[in-house]
Amino acid sequence: MTLGSGGLETQEELRLALEEVRKWEKEQRQLMIWERLTRLPFKLLDKLTPKVVHEKIGQLLNELGVYIQNGGNYLVAGRKVGELVGEVSRETGGKGEGPYPLAVMDEAARRLSKSRSNFATAQGATTGFGGVFTLAADIPAILGLSLKVIQEIGLCYGFNPLEKEERIFAVKVMQLASAEAVGRRAILEELDLELGSDGRIGGGDGAAVSKIQGWREVIAAYRDNWSSKKLLQTIPVAGMFFGAYTNREMLKAVAEAAMMLYRKRRILARLEEGGETT
């Protein structure tokens, strides 16, 4: 689908778009060669991660529980995102009001992804310069930015982060972006159980996401994987380059996962509206 292609998509175009997302999901379930090569070294290196880094990550991940319950400091306002989607619509000959074609929502999500990735790169370079001494400041920044871009992309596709179910979904998106292949498979299967045929959370038979069994175990696995990626940033001066690269790649992965999963939900919703079930 391309910008300026006209009104809303046909059922056939929606089915093709859904196949694109499912192809991406299949790729996420595969164990990449680099993951095979780096898994053990990173697990060993992780033991060398300073205790303060583990503690800081653990503290922030505990805050995700608060975010799920009431949003707190991590919630974003939707006005600017709405203005961006409207602006993209008008640029392509639209009226600047919904319902928007997928191509318009995709473009708005891509612009947000690029903007946040650039910001994360600068953030990582700045905090990485001081090594472990400034890493503690980078961790909450990248966590908050990750949640922010997920919510913003969700808003592009018409999903409201004020709803508790949507906050749970945002956390699952963030976990998916950080997980290794085994974890990605489990999260994608969990989301498949939870998504209804209309793309809404809570419509599936399993209702897996809303339960989040073993929350402590889930965040412990996320913490270990994340601290491995941030380890090289603890080296003073050189950490500036590692920090910039790591933050950029983390935000790109988070934004990609958010875009694909919210896109899938919007496609499912439109197929349902057209009287078609998947």
XYZ file of N, CA and C in Angstrom:
834
model
N 0.839 -1.196 0.000
C 0.000 0.000 0.000
C 0.875 1.247 0.000
N 0.474 2.219 -0.769
C 1.274 3.434 -0.876
C 0.447 4.644 -0.512
N 1.153 5.699 -0.106
C 0.478 6.948 0.215
C -0.161 7.524 -1.039
N -1.308 8.148 -0.847
C -1.981 8.770 -1.962
C -2.763 7.794 -2.824
N -2.995 6.579 -2.303
C -3.682 5.572 -3.107
C -5.200 5.699 -3.044
N -5.699 6.662 -2.281
C -7.143 6.868 -2.247
C -7.715 6.614 -0.868
N -8.917 6.018 -0.850
C -9.629 5.808 0.401
C -9.142 4.598 1.163
N -10.058 4.021 1.941
C -9.704 2.857 2.747
C -9.463 1.648 1.850
N -8.796 0.655 2.419
C -8.358 -0.507 1.662
C -9.515 -1.450 1.323
N -9.327 -2.202 0.252
C -10.260 -3.266 -0.071
C -9.970 -4.465 0.831
N -10.885 -5.426 0.884
C -10.671 -6.625 1.686
C -9.443 -7.385 1.199
N -9.231 -7.422 -0.101
C -8.066 -8.110 -0.648
C -6.773 -7.421 -0.217
N -6.749 -6.105 -0.251
C -5.555 -5.368 0.192
C -5.292 -5.611 1.669
N -6.341 -5.684 2.459
C -6.184 -5.963 3.890
C -5.624 -7.357 4.121
N -6.093 -8.334 3.352
C -5.582 -9.701 3.493
C -4.098 -9.767 3.141
N -3.698 -9.046 2.101
C -2.284 -9.023 1.716
C -1.432 -8.355 2.798
N -1.962 -7.284 3.374
C -1.244 -6.589 4.451
C -1.107 -7.497 5.667
N -2.144 -8.269 5.949
C -2.096 -9.199 7.085
C -1.055 -10.278 6.852
N -0.925 -10.739 5.621
C 0.082 -11.745 5.295
C 1.490 -11.192 5.514
N 1.694 -9.912 5.223
C 2.997 -9.283 5.458
C 3.352 -9.322 6.940
N 2.374 -9.019 7.777
C 2.611 -9.037 9.224
C 2.889 -10.462 9.691
N 2.133 -11.420 9.190
C 2.333 -12.811 9.608
C 3.696 -13.344 9.163
N 4.177 -12.868 8.016
C 5.518 -13.236 7.570
C 6.564 -12.694 8.550
N 6.364 -11.457 8.996
C 7.277 -10.850 9.985
C 7.235 -11.641 11.285
N 6.037 -12.030 11.732
C 5.917 -12.803 12.966
C 6.651 -14.129 12.853
N 6.559 -14.762 11.703
C 7.258 -16.031 11.486
C 8.765 -15.845 11.595
N 9.262 -14.743 11.041
C 10.705 -14.446 11.116
C 11.144 -14.229 12.558
N 10.272 -13.622 13.371
C 10.613 -13.359 14.767
C 10.742 -14.641 15.581
N 10.085 -15.688 15.137
C 10.117 -16.957 15.862
C 11.386 -17.758 15.578
N 12.151 -17.335 14.572
C 13.351 -18.064 14.187
C 14.559 -17.573 14.968
N 15.416 -18.510 15.319
C 16.642 -18.180 16.055
C 17.713 -17.767 15.063
N 18.101 -16.503 15.114
C 19.120 -16.003 14.199
C 20.498 -16.570 14.541
N 21.367 -16.657 13.519
C 22.706 -17.212 13.729
C 23.474 -16.415 14.767
N 23.350 -15.080 14.717
C 24.102 -14.261 15.661
C 23.647 -14.504 17.088
N 22.364 -14.876 17.263
C 21.877 -15.186 18.607
C 22.511 -16.464 19.124
N 22.696 -17.453 18.227
C 23.354 -18.696 18.615
C 24.785 -18.431 19.069
N 25.457 -17.523 18.348
C 26.860 -17.254 18.630
C 27.062 -16.416 19.884
N 26.121 -15.501 20.167
C 26.339 -14.546 21.259
C 25.635 -14.900 22.550
N 24.734 -15.876 22.523
C 23.944 -16.153 23.721
C 24.824 -16.489 24.920
N 25.729 -17.470 24.758
C 26.557 -17.878 25.904
C 27.533 -16.796 26.336
N 28.273 -16.163 25.394
C 29.168 -15.086 25.820
C 28.448 -13.986 26.582
N 27.260 -13.599 26.122
C 26.549 -12.530 26.802
C 26.061 -12.962 28.175
N 25.709 -14.237 28.305
C 25.292 -14.709 29.620
C 26.457 -14.668 30.594
N 27.657 -14.964 30.090
C 28.843 -14.893 30.949
C 29.182 -13.441 31.269
N 29.121 -12.583 30.254
C 29.409 -11.167 30.470
C 28.417 -10.534 31.425
N 27.186 -11.047 31.382
C 26.145 -10.484 32.229
C 26.492 -10.595 33.707
N 27.242 -11.632 34.054
C 27.651 -11.809 35.450
C 28.594 -10.697 35.892
N 29.224 -10.051 34.913
C 30.152 -8.958 35.236
C 29.461 -7.600 35.307
N 28.184 -7.565 34.925
C 27.452 -6.305 34.962
C 27.398 -5.763 36.391
N 27.767 -4.511 36.590
C 27.763 -3.942 37.943
C 26.420 -4.107 38.630
N 26.478 -4.337 39.922
C 25.263 -4.570 40.703
C 24.303 -3.392 40.604
N 24.851 -2.175 40.547
C 23.995 -0.993 40.493
C 23.124 -0.990 39.237
N 23.660 -1.548 38.128
C 22.902 -1.611 36.889
C 21.739 -2.589 37.033
N 22.027 -3.778 37.601
C 20.958 -4.755 37.821
C 19.878 -4.178 38.729
N 20.313 -3.495 39.783
C 19.344 -2.945 40.739
C 18.478 -1.870 40.098
N 19.105 -1.020 39.274
C 18.356 0.057 38.629
C 17.326 -0.499 37.662
N 17.735 -1.497 36.882
C 16.805 -2.110 35.938
C 15.672 -2.800 36.677
N 16.014 -3.516 37.751
C 14.983 -4.177 38.541
C 13.982 -3.195 39.116
N 14.485 -2.050 39.596
C 13.609 -1.015 40.157
C 12.656 -0.466 39.102
N 13.172 -0.199 37.905
C 12.344 0.355 36.848
C 11.327 -0.650 36.326
N 11.729 -1.908 36.270
C 10.787 -2.917 35.814
C 9.658 -3.112 36.816
N 9.959 -2.897 38.088
C 8.889 -2.925 39.084
C 7.869 -1.813 38.802
N 8.379 -0.690 38.283
C 7.488 0.427 37.981
C 6.527 0.108 36.840
N 6.878 -0.899 36.026
C 5.967 -1.293 34.957
C 4.656 -1.816 35.532
N 4.737 -2.421 36.709
C 3.511 -2.866 37.365
C 2.600 -1.692 37.668
N 3.194 -0.584 38.115
C 2.427 0.632 38.394
C 1.867 1.202 37.092
N 2.682 1.173 36.050
C 2.229 1.664 34.737
C 1.012 0.881 34.255
N 1.046 -0.424 34.410
C -0.088 -1.246 33.978
C -1.347 -0.878 34.751
N -1.206 -0.618 36.048
C -2.376 -0.330 36.875
C -2.989 1.038 36.597
N -2.137 2.073 36.490
C -2.737 3.411 36.348
C -2.027 4.333 35.355
N -1.029 3.833 34.654
C -0.356 4.662 33.661
C 0.765 5.487 34.240
N 0.458 6.281 35.253
C 1.483 7.070 35.929
C 2.239 7.992 34.991
N 3.543 8.104 35.231
C 4.378 9.038 34.475
C 4.665 8.590 33.048
N 4.336 7.347 32.724
C 4.686 6.828 31.407
C 3.611 7.058 30.345
N 2.435 7.541 30.738
C 1.378 7.776 29.758
C 1.708 8.974 28.867
N 1.277 8.911 27.627
C 1.502 10.026 26.702
C 0.167 10.657 26.321
N 0.232 11.931 25.926
C -0.964 12.628 25.447
C -1.124 12.344 23.961
N -2.342 12.152 23.530
C -2.572 11.772 22.142
C -2.738 12.922 21.164
N -2.820 14.153 21.649
C -3.124 15.280 20.765
C -2.088 15.442 19.656
N -0.794 15.433 20.010
C 0.246 15.650 19.001
C 0.291 14.515 17.991
N 0.053 13.295 18.459
C 0.032 12.160 17.539
C -1.136 12.300 16.572
N -2.284 12.704 17.111
C -3.445 12.922 16.253
C -3.185 13.983 15.199
N -2.491 15.043 15.598
C -2.153 16.114 14.658
C -1.214 15.600 13.570
N -0.259 14.733 13.949
C 0.686 14.182 12.974
C -0.041 13.316 11.947
N -0.927 12.443 12.412
C -1.656 11.574 11.485
C -2.520 12.421 10.544
N -3.162 13.455 11.095
C -3.959 14.345 10.260
C -3.110 15.064 9.226
N -1.916 15.478 9.631
C -0.995 16.174 8.717
C -0.582 15.257 7.571
N -0.245 13.993 7.894
C 0.131 13.031 6.855
C -1.038 12.810 5.902
N -2.234 12.740 6.450
C -3.427 12.547 5.622
C -3.604 13.693 4.627
N -3.453 14.922 5.121
C -3.625 16.079 4.237
C -2.535 16.136 3.172
N -1.323 15.721 3.523
C -0.218 15.716 2.556
C -0.508 14.791 1.381
N -1.324 13.779 1.625
C -1.615 12.795 0.586
C -2.992 13.008 -0.043
N -3.575 14.183 0.184
C -4.845 14.503 -0.445
C -6.068 14.136 0.366
N -5.858 13.678 1.611
C -6.977 13.324 2.464
C -7.560 14.541 3.159
N -8.589 14.298 3.961
C -9.268 15.386 4.654
C -8.653 15.706 6.012
N -7.708 14.887 6.458
C -7.092 15.141 7.757
C -7.933 14.660 8.914
N -8.864 13.766 8.654
C -9.690 13.210 9.719
C -9.974 11.737 9.415
N -10.216 10.955 10.476
C -10.410 9.524 10.326
C -11.763 9.157 9.762
N -11.906 7.882 9.393
C -10.904 6.820 9.488
C -9.802 6.983 8.430
N -8.567 6.700 8.836
C -7.427 6.888 7.945
C -7.053 5.583 7.245
N -6.548 5.677 6.014
C -6.025 4.482 5.341
C -4.808 3.941 6.097
N -4.527 2.663 5.950
C -3.360 2.066 6.592
C -2.076 2.785 6.196
N -1.978 3.185 4.918
C -0.757 3.842 4.443
C -0.471 5.119 5.210
N -1.509 5.855 5.570
C -1.337 7.095 6.335
C -0.878 6.780 7.750
N -1.501 5.785 8.384
C -1.097 5.398 9.738
C 0.322 4.850 9.743
N 0.676 4.072 8.703
C 2.035 3.530 8.594
C 3.076 4.645 8.514
N 2.797 5.646 7.684
C 3.749 6.746 7.499
C 3.917 7.552 8.791
N 2.818 7.809 9.484
C 2.910 8.534 10.763
C 3.733 7.731 11.761
N 3.530 6.416 11.800
C 4.286 5.550 12.714
C 5.763 5.547 12.352
N 6.076 5.535 11.060
C 7.486 5.549 10.635
C 8.169 6.852 11.036
N 7.461 7.968 10.898
C 8.057 9.263 11.277
C 8.342 9.312 12.777
N 7.417 8.801 13.567
C 7.626 8.763 15.011
C 8.795 7.853 15.362
N 8.868 6.709 14.692
C 9.956 5.755 14.933
C 11.317 6.393 14.652
N 11.422 7.091 13.529
C 12.688 7.739 13.168
C 13.062 8.816 14.170
N 12.085 9.614 14.565
C 12.330 10.692 15.511
C 12.811 10.156 16.854
N 12.128 9.149 17.375
C 12.491 8.588 18.676
C 13.814 7.848 18.624
N 14.115 7.182 17.512
C 15.393 6.480 17.380
C 16.554 7.473 17.372
N 16.371 8.595 16.687
C 17.412 9.633 16.669
C 17.646 10.193 18.069
N 16.545 10.406 18.791
C 16.664 10.926 20.149
C 17.376 9.917 21.047
N 17.039 8.632 20.896
C 17.660 7.587 21.712
C 19.150 7.471 21.412
N 19.527 7.664 20.145
C 20.937 7.605 19.764
C 21.731 8.692 20.475
N 21.202 9.904 20.449
C 21.866 11.015 21.133
C 21.916 10.789 22.639
N 20.825 10.251 23.189
C 20.759 9.967 24.618
C 21.829 8.951 25.016
N 21.956 7.878 24.220
C 22.933 6.839 24.522
C 24.359 7.333 24.431
N 24.634 8.192 23.448
C 25.984 8.737 23.302
C 26.336 9.630 24.475
N 25.385 10.435 24.920
C 25.631 11.360 26.033
C 25.887 10.619 27.329
N 25.012 9.674 27.649
C 25.166 8.960 28.922
C 26.263 7.911 28.856
N 26.569 7.416 27.649
C 27.620 6.409 27.518
C 29.010 6.979 27.715
N 29.171 8.275 27.565
C 30.494 8.892 27.693
C 31.098 8.656 29.073
N 30.261 8.657 30.098
C 30.761 8.492 31.450
C 30.801 7.061 31.936
N 30.500 6.103 31.058
C 30.547 4.703 31.444
C 29.490 4.347 32.469
N 29.868 3.499 33.412
C 28.904 2.992 34.396
C 28.339 4.104 35.270
N 29.077 5.200 35.405
C 28.642 6.287 36.278
C 27.424 7.020 35.729
N 27.296 7.053 34.406
C 26.132 7.730 33.815
C 25.115 6.751 33.223
N 25.457 5.447 33.211
C 24.539 4.455 32.677
C 23.241 4.422 33.467
N 23.338 4.664 34.779
C 22.139 4.641 35.619
C 21.127 5.691 35.170
N 21.609 6.773 34.553
C 20.698 7.806 34.050
C 20.108 7.401 32.709
N 20.828 6.602 31.953
C 20.366 6.195 30.624
C 19.257 5.160 30.707
N 19.333 4.269 31.688
C 18.373 3.165 31.784
C 16.926 3.653 31.924
N 16.613 4.562 32.870
C 15.231 5.038 32.945
C 14.820 5.823 31.701
N 15.777 6.504 31.076
C 15.451 7.289 29.885
C 15.034 6.384 28.732
N 15.777 5.295 28.514
C 15.468 4.420 27.394
C 14.194 3.613 27.666
N 13.955 3.285 28.925
C 12.721 2.582 29.275
C 11.512 3.474 28.990
N 11.580 4.716 29.463
C 10.485 5.646 29.247
C 10.266 5.932 27.772
N 11.358 6.075 27.019
C 11.249 6.352 25.591
C 10.646 5.165 24.847
N 11.000 3.952 25.279
C 10.439 2.749 24.659
C 8.927 2.703 24.839
N 8.475 2.923 26.066
C 7.040 2.914 26.325
C 6.334 4.051 25.578
N 7.019 5.186 25.486
C 6.420 6.336 24.813
C 6.196 6.055 23.335
N 7.202 5.500 22.654
C 7.058 5.273 21.220
C 6.031 4.173 20.945
N 5.941 3.181 21.832
C 4.929 2.136 21.657
C 3.537 2.741 21.743
N 3.314 3.570 22.762
C 2.003 4.201 22.925
C 1.683 5.124 21.752
N 2.681 5.876 21.291
C 2.456 6.801 20.183
C 2.099 6.052 18.905
N 2.795 4.952 18.652
C 2.483 4.161 17.462
C 1.098 3.533 17.603
N 0.770 3.096 18.822
C -0.569 2.576 19.063
C -1.636 3.618 18.744
N -1.384 4.857 19.141
C -2.316 5.946 18.849
C -2.445 6.181 17.342
N -1.343 6.021 16.604
C -1.392 6.169 15.143
C -2.419 5.215 14.542
N -2.511 4.017 15.144
C -3.420 3.004 14.615
C -4.770 2.998 15.336
N -4.981 4.007 16.192
C -6.289 4.177 16.796
C -6.523 3.451 18.101
N -5.455 3.083 18.828
C -5.610 2.375 20.100
C -5.218 3.290 21.262
N -6.064 3.334 22.272
C -5.955 4.301 23.363
C -5.161 3.743 24.552
N -3.985 4.315 24.869
C -3.175 3.819 25.978
C -3.782 4.069 27.353
N -4.845 4.852 27.408
C -5.507 5.071 28.696
C -6.214 3.806 29.188
N -6.510 2.901 28.272
C -7.160 1.649 28.644
C -6.133 0.681 29.222
N -6.484 0.038 30.320
C -5.552 -0.858 31.003
C -5.066 -1.975 30.091
N -5.975 -2.539 29.295
C -5.592 -3.621 28.394
C -4.534 -3.167 27.402
N -4.622 -1.898 26.984
C -3.643 -1.371 26.037
C -2.286 -1.160 26.712
N -2.282 -0.835 27.981
C -1.008 -0.684 28.696
C -0.328 -2.043 28.860
N -1.116 -3.069 29.114
C -0.565 -4.419 29.195
C 0.034 -4.803 27.846
N -0.691 -4.485 26.786
C -0.214 -4.802 25.440
C 1.103 -4.082 25.149
N 1.214 -2.831 25.572
C 2.443 -2.060 25.349
C 3.639 -2.729 26.016
N 3.450 -3.247 27.222
C 4.536 -3.934 27.928
C 4.930 -5.200 27.185
N 3.938 -5.931 26.662
C 4.238 -7.150 25.917
C 5.014 -6.830 24.638
N 4.691 -5.718 23.998
C 5.425 -5.299 22.800
C 6.886 -5.034 23.158
N 7.109 -4.359 24.270
C 8.469 -4.049 24.697
C 9.246 -5.319 25.027
N 8.589 -6.272 25.671
C 9.231 -7.542 25.984
C 9.572 -8.308 24.705
N 8.667 -8.279 23.743
C 8.907 -8.975 22.484
C 10.141 -8.420 21.786
N 10.287 -7.110 21.778
C 11.409 -6.471 21.094
C 12.743 -6.828 21.731
N 12.747 -7.136 23.027
C 13.993 -7.405 23.736
C 14.317 -8.883 23.843
N 13.323 -9.749 23.655
C 13.493 -11.170 23.928
C 14.320 -11.891 22.870
N 14.874 -13.037 23.259
C 15.510 -13.933 22.308
C 14.413 -14.743 21.620
N 14.806 -15.601 20.664
C 13.835 -16.308 19.822
C 12.817 -17.105 20.623
N 13.271 -17.824 21.640
C 12.356 -18.641 22.436
C 11.313 -17.761 23.111
N 11.760 -16.645 23.680
C 10.844 -15.722 24.323
C 9.899 -15.077 23.339
N 10.409 -14.740 22.144
C 9.550 -14.123 21.128
C 8.434 -15.069 20.710
N 8.780 -16.330 20.547
C 7.758 -17.310 20.172
C 6.666 -17.379 21.228
N 7.081 -17.426 22.501
C 6.103 -17.529 23.592
C 5.200 -16.307 23.639
N 5.787 -15.117 23.477
C 4.994 -13.882 23.542
C 4.034 -13.794 22.371
N 4.488 -14.138 21.162
C 3.612 -14.083 19.992
C 2.460 -15.081 20.117
N 2.748 -16.260 20.652
C 1.677 -17.243 20.859
C 0.681 -16.738 21.904
N 1.207 -16.079 22.927
C 0.358 -15.514 23.972
C -0.571 -14.451 23.402
N -0.009 -13.601 22.549
C -0.806 -12.536 21.945
C -1.848 -13.102 20.979
N -1.495 -14.165 20.281
C -2.457 -14.798 19.384
C -3.660 -15.319 20.165
N -3.401 -15.859 21.358
C -4.492 -16.353 22.195
C -5.383 -15.211 22.665
N -4.750 -14.064 22.922
C -5.475 -12.955 23.531
C -6.259 -12.117 22.533
N -5.751 -11.991 21.307
C -6.408 -11.125 20.331
C -7.702 -11.746 19.816
N -8.754 -10.947 19.823
C -10.006 -11.394 19.239
C -9.956 -11.242 17.730
N -10.965 -11.743 17.051
C -11.001 -11.659 15.589
C -11.107 -10.222 15.108
N -11.514 -9.313 16.021
C -11.615 -7.900 15.665
C -10.379 -7.100 16.056
N -9.324 -7.810 16.518
C -8.073 -7.142 16.854
C -8.019 -6.541 18.242
N -9.091 -6.691 19.019
C -9.104 -6.109 20.354
C -8.534 -7.076 21.383
N -7.944 -6.508 22.450
C -7.399 -7.310 23.527
C -8.550 -7.879 24.356
N -8.390 -9.135 24.766
C -9.392 -9.741 25.643
C -10.439 -10.524 24.901
N -10.329 -10.569 23.554
C -11.334 -11.283 22.793
C -11.034 -12.744 22.569
N -9.803 -13.184 22.932
C -9.443 -14.572 22.691
C -9.888 -15.482 23.810
N -9.801 -16.799 23.551
C -10.240 -17.776 24.544
C -9.302 -17.836 25.732
N -7.978 -17.635 25.480
C -7.016 -17.825 26.558
C -6.904 -16.663 27.512
N -7.192 -15.448 27.043
C -7.032 -14.225 27.852
C -5.694 -14.218 28.559
N -4.638 -14.606 27.818
C -3.334 -14.810 28.439
C -2.687 -13.515 28.903
N -2.781 -12.468 28.085
C -2.080 -11.239 28.423
C -2.631 -10.608 29.695
N -3.960 -10.616 29.839
C -4.569 -9.951 30.984
C -4.206 -10.630 32.298
N -3.802 -11.890 32.232
C -3.458 -12.614 33.460
C -1.987 -12.388 33.845
N -1.091 -12.387 32.843
C 0.354 -12.245 33.070
C 0.800 -13.072 34.278
N 0.776 -14.366 34.093
C 1.196 -15.259 35.162
C 2.705 -15.114 35.398
N 3.096 -15.221 36.650
C 4.518 -15.181 36.995
C 5.188 -13.885 36.597
N 4.587 -12.735 36.968
C 5.131 -11.425 36.565
C 6.586 -11.258 36.963
N 6.956 -11.703 38.135
C 8.333 -11.550 38.594
C 9.309 -12.293 37.681
N 8.931 -13.494 37.256
C 9.796 -14.273 36.382
C 9.944 -13.605 35.018
N 8.854 -13.029 34.552
C 8.877 -12.356 33.259
C 9.834 -11.164 33.272
N 9.721 -10.320 34.289
C 10.572 -9.126 34.314
C 12.016 -9.481 34.639
N 12.240 -10.601 35.354
C 13.612 -11.021 35.634
C 14.312 -11.417 34.336
N 13.604 -12.125 33.468
C 14.172 -12.523 32.181
C 14.442 -11.289 31.320
N 13.530 -10.328 31.357
C 13.700 -9.096 30.584
C 14.907 -8.313 31.099
N 15.048 -8.258 32.417
C 16.162 -7.542 33.027
C 17.496 -8.141 32.606
N 17.608 -9.463 32.639
C 18.862 -10.123 32.303
C 19.243 -9.886 30.851
N 18.250 -9.958 29.969
C 18.524 -9.757 28.555
C 18.913 -8.319 28.269
N 18.251 -7.374 28.919
C 18.511 -5.954 28.695
C 19.882 -5.551 29.221
N 20.228 -6.038 30.419
C 21.511 -5.641 30.998
C 22.671 -6.172 30.175
N 22.499 -7.311 29.495
C 23.538 -7.829 28.613
C 23.802 -6.858 27.471
N 22.726 -6.320 26.907
C 22.871 -5.402 25.787
C 23.518 -4.086 26.203
N 23.354 -3.706 27.454
C 23.878 -2.424 27.909
C 25.285 -2.539 28.505
N 25.803 -3.768 28.619
C 27.052 -3.987 29.348
C 28.220 -3.175 28.787
N 28.421 -3.204 27.478
C 29.561 -2.519 26.882
C 29.489 -1.010 27.052
N 28.318 -0.521 27.383
C 28.153 0.916 27.603
C 28.797 1.362 28.915
N 29.193 0.420 29.753
C 29.790 0.774 31.037
C 31.258 1.190 30.899
N 31.847 1.046 29.703
C 33.246 1.424 29.487
C 33.314 2.929 29.235
N 34.022 3.684 30.071
C 34.085 5.142 29.890
C 34.569 5.529 28.492
N 34.065 6.611 27.960
C 34.375 7.173 26.647
C 33.929 6.235 25.516
N 34.480 5.009 25.461
C 34.074 4.057 24.422
C 32.585 3.755 24.556
N 32.068 3.869 25.779
C 30.658 3.618 26.009
C 29.772 4.576 25.245
N 30.326 5.720 24.832
C 29.556 6.686 24.050
C 29.105 6.056 22.732
N 30.014 5.328 22.084
C 29.688 4.698 20.809
C 28.771 3.488 21.004
N 29.088 2.683 22.020
C 28.236 1.539 22.311
C 26.841 1.993 22.729
N 26.810 3.058 23.536
C 25.522 3.567 24.006
C 24.661 4.072 22.871
N 25.269 4.831 21.950
C 24.521 5.366 20.808
C 23.968 4.224 19.958
N 24.820 3.241 19.666
C 24.405 2.117 18.827
C 23.326 1.276 19.508
N 23.561 0.937 20.784
C 22.619 0.082 21.507
C 21.251 0.738 21.630
N 21.234 2.003 22.008
C 19.956 2.705 22.159
C 19.201 2.804 20.843
N 19.944 3.114 19.763
C 19.288 3.223 18.464
C 18.657 1.889 18.053
N 19.426 0.809 18.212
C 18.924 -0.502 17.809
C 17.752 -0.950 18.684
N 17.823 -0.636 19.980
C 16.727 -1.009 20.878
C 15.442 -0.282 20.502
N 15.558 1.032 20.220
C 14.362 1.795 19.860
C 13.814 1.370 18.506
N 14.708 1.050 17.572
C 14.252 0.583 16.263
C 13.497 -0.733 16.391
N 14.013 -1.635 17.237
C 13.352 -2.930 17.437
C 11.996 -2.752 18.104
N 11.940 -1.869 19.105
C 10.682 -1.608 19.805
C 9.658 -1.000 18.851
N 10.084 -0.015 18.070
C 9.170 0.658 17.148
C 8.678 -0.293 16.060
N 9.569 -1.145 15.563
C 9.175 -2.111 14.528
C 8.132 -3.086 15.069
N 8.389 -3.612 16.270
C 7.436 -4.543 16.883
C 6.092 -3.866 17.110
N 6.120 -2.626 17.602
C 4.881 -1.893 17.851
C 4.113 -1.673 16.558
N 4.816 -1.240 15.528
C 4.152 -0.958 14.258
C 3.508 -2.214 13.680
N 4.232 -3.333 13.694
C 3.705 -4.574 13.130
C 2.491 -5.083 13.912
N 2.571 -5.057 15.228
C 1.497 -5.633 16.035
C 0.246 -4.753 16.072
N 0.424 -3.444 16.154
C -0.741 -2.564 16.105
C -1.349 -2.564 14.700
N -0.498 -2.646 13.695
C -0.969 -2.715 12.310
C -1.832 -3.966 12.121
N -1.355 -5.073 12.670
C -2.118 -6.317 12.581
C -3.497 -6.161 13.212
N -3.541 -5.535 14.365
C -4.817 -5.360 15.061
C -5.774 -4.478 14.266
N -5.250 -3.414 13.645
C -6.115 -2.545 12.843
C -6.625 -3.282 11.608
N -5.763 -4.100 10.999
C -6.184 -4.889 9.832
C -7.296 -5.857 10.226
N -7.105 -6.553 11.344
C -8.120 -7.497 11.809
C -9.447 -6.786 12.063
N -9.360 -5.586 12.647
C -10.575 -4.829 12.933
C -11.307 -4.472 11.642
N -10.564 -4.077 10.624
C -11.201 -3.677 9.366
C -11.756 -4.881 8.602
N -11.065 -6.003 8.696
C -11.596 -7.212 8.075
C -12.904 -7.615 8.753
N -12.930 -7.481 10.085
C -14.150 -7.799 10.844
C -15.282 -6.859 10.451
N -14.948 -5.575 10.288
C -15.968 -4.600 9.883
C -16.534 -4.922 8.508
N -15.677 -5.530 7.656
C -16.121 -5.885 6.319
C -16.833 -7.230 6.253
N -17.042 -7.813 7.430
C -17.761 -9.088 7.490
C -16.902 -10.294 7.251
N -15.557 -10.123 7.360
C -14.654 -11.240 7.121
C -13.908 -11.591 8.397
N -13.810 -12.867 8.701
C -13.070 -13.323 9.873
C -11.818 -14.043 9.416
N -10.795 -14.033 10.281
C -9.522 -14.655 9.925
C -9.267 -15.880 10.752
